[in-house]
PDB file of C-alpha atoms in Angstrom:
ATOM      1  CA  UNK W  26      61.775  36.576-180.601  1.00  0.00           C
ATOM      2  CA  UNK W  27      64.688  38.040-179.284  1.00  0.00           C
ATOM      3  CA  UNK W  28      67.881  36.219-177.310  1.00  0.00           C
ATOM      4  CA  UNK W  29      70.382  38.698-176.494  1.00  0.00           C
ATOM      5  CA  UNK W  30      70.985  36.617-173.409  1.00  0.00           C
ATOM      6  CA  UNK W  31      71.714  33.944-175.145  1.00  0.00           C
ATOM      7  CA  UNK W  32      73.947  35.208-177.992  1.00  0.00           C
ATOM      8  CA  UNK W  33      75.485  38.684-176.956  1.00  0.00           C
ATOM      9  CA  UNK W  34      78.574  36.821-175.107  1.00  0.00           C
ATOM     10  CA  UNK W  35      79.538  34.708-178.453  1.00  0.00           C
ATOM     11  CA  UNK W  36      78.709  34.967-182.498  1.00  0.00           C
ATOM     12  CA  UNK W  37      77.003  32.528-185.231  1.00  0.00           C
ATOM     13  CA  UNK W  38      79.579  30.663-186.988  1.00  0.00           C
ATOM     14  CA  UNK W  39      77.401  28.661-188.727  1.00  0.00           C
ATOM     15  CA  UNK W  40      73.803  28.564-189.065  1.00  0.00           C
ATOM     16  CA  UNK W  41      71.644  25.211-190.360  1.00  0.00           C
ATOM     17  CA  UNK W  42      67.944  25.008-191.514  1.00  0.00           C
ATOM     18  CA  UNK W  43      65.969  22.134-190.758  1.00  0.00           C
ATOM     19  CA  UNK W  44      62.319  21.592-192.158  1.00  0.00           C
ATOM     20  CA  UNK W  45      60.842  18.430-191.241  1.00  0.00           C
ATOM     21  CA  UNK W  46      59.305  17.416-189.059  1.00  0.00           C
ATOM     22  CA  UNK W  47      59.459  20.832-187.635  1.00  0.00           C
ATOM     23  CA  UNK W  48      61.147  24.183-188.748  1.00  0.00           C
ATOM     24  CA  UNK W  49      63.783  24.665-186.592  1.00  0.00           C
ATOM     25  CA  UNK W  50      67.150  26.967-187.220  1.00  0.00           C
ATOM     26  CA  UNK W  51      70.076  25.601-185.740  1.00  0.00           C
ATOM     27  CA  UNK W  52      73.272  27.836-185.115  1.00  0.00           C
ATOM     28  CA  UNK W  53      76.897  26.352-183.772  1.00  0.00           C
ATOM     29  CA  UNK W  54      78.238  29.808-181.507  1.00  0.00           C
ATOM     30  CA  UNK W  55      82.084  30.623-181.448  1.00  0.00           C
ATOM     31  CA  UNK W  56      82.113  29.141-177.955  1.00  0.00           C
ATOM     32  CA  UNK W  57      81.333  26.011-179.544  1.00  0.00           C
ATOM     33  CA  UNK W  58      77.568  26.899-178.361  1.00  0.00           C
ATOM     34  CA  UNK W  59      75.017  24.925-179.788  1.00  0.00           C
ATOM     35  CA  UNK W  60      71.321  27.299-180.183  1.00  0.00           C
ATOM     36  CA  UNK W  61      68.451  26.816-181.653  1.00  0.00           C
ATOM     37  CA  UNK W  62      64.926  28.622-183.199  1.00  0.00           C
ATOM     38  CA  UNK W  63      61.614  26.674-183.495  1.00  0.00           C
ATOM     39  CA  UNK W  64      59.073  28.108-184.680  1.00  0.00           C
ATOM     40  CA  UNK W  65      55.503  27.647-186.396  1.00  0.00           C
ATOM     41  CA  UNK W  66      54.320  30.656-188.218  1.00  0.00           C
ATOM     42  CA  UNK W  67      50.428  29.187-188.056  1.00  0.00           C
ATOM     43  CA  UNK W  68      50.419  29.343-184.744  1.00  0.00           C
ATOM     44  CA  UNK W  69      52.458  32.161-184.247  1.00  0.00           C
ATOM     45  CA  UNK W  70      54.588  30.095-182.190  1.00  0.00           C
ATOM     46  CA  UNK W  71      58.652  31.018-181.655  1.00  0.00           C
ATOM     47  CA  UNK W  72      60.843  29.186-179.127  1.00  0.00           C
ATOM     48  CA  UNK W  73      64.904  29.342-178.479  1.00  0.00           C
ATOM     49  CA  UNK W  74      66.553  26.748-176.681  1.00  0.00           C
ATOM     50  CA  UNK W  75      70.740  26.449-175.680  1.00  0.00           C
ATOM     51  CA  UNK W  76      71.480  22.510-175.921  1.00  0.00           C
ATOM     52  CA  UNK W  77      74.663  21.218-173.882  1.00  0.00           C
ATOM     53  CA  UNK W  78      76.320  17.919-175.333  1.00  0.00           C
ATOM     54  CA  UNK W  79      77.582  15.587-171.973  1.00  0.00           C
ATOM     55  CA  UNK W  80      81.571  15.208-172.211  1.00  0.00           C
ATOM     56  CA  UNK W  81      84.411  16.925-170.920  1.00  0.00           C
ATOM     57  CA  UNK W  82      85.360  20.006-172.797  1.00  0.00           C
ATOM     58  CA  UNK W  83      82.847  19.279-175.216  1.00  0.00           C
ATOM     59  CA  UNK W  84      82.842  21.916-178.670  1.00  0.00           C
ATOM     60  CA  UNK W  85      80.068  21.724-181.571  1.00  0.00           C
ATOM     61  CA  UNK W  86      82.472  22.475-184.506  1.00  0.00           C
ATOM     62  CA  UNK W  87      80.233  22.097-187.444  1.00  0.00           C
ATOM     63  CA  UNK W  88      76.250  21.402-188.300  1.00  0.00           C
ATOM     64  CA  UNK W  89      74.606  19.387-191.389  1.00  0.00           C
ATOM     65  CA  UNK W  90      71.215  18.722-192.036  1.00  0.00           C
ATOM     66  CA  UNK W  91      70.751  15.480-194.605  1.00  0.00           C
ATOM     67  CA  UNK W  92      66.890  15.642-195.805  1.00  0.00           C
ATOM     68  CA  UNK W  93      64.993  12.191-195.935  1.00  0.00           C
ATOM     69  CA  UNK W  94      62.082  11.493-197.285  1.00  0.00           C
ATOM     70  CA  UNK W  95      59.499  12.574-194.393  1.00  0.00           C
ATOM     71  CA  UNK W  96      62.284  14.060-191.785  1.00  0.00           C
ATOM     72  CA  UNK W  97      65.583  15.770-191.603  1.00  0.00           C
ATOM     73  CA  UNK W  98      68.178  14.531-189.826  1.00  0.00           C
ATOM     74  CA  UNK W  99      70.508  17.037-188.080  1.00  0.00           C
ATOM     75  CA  UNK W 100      74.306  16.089-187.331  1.00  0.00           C
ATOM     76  CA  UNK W 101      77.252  17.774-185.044  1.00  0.00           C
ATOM     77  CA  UNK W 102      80.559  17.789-185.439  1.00  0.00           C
ATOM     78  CA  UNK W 103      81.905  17.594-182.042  1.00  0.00           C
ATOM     79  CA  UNK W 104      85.932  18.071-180.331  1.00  0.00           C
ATOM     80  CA  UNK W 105      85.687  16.854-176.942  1.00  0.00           C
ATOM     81  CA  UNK W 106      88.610  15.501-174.420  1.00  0.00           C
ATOM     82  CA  UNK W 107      88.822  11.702-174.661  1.00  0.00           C
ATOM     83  CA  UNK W 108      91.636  10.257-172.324  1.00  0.00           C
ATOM     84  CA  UNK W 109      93.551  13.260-171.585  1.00  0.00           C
ATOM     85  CA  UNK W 110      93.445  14.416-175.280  1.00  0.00           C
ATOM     86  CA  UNK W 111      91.338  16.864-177.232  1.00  0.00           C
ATOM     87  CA  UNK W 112      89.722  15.470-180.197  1.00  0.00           C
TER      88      UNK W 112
END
């Protein structure tokens, strides 16, 4: 259940719950970082993954989760360089 690996170079900025179709924590690092928890308490399963969004100088700003009806969707907020500029 533990990650120090994964965290103990940055800190959660912001940290997003998603429930359907599967529980999964999502957490947006200083580093721009994006992390997340799945787990399943029935089966006593618990799993973190690191995700890395394709781009040049790519930084997860911000998180949302927007519930429908039988799943969650789960949307970034991304800065990444575009023709020579950040954005």
């Amino acid at each position: 259940m533990k990650a120090y690996d994964m965290i103990s170079t940055s800190s959660v900025i912001k940290i997003a719950w998603q429930e359907r179709p599967n529980p999964i924590i999502w957490m947006i690092m200083d580093n721009g970082k994006v992390l997340s928890l799945s787990y399943d308490r029935q089966v006593k399963f618990k799993a973190w993954s690191v995700h890395t969004l394709g781009g040049t100088d790519t930084v997860v700003t911000d998180v949302a989760i927007i519930p429908k009806t039988k799943y969650d969707q789960v949307w970034f907020q991304v800065s990444r360089t575009i023709n020579g500029a950040f954005r």
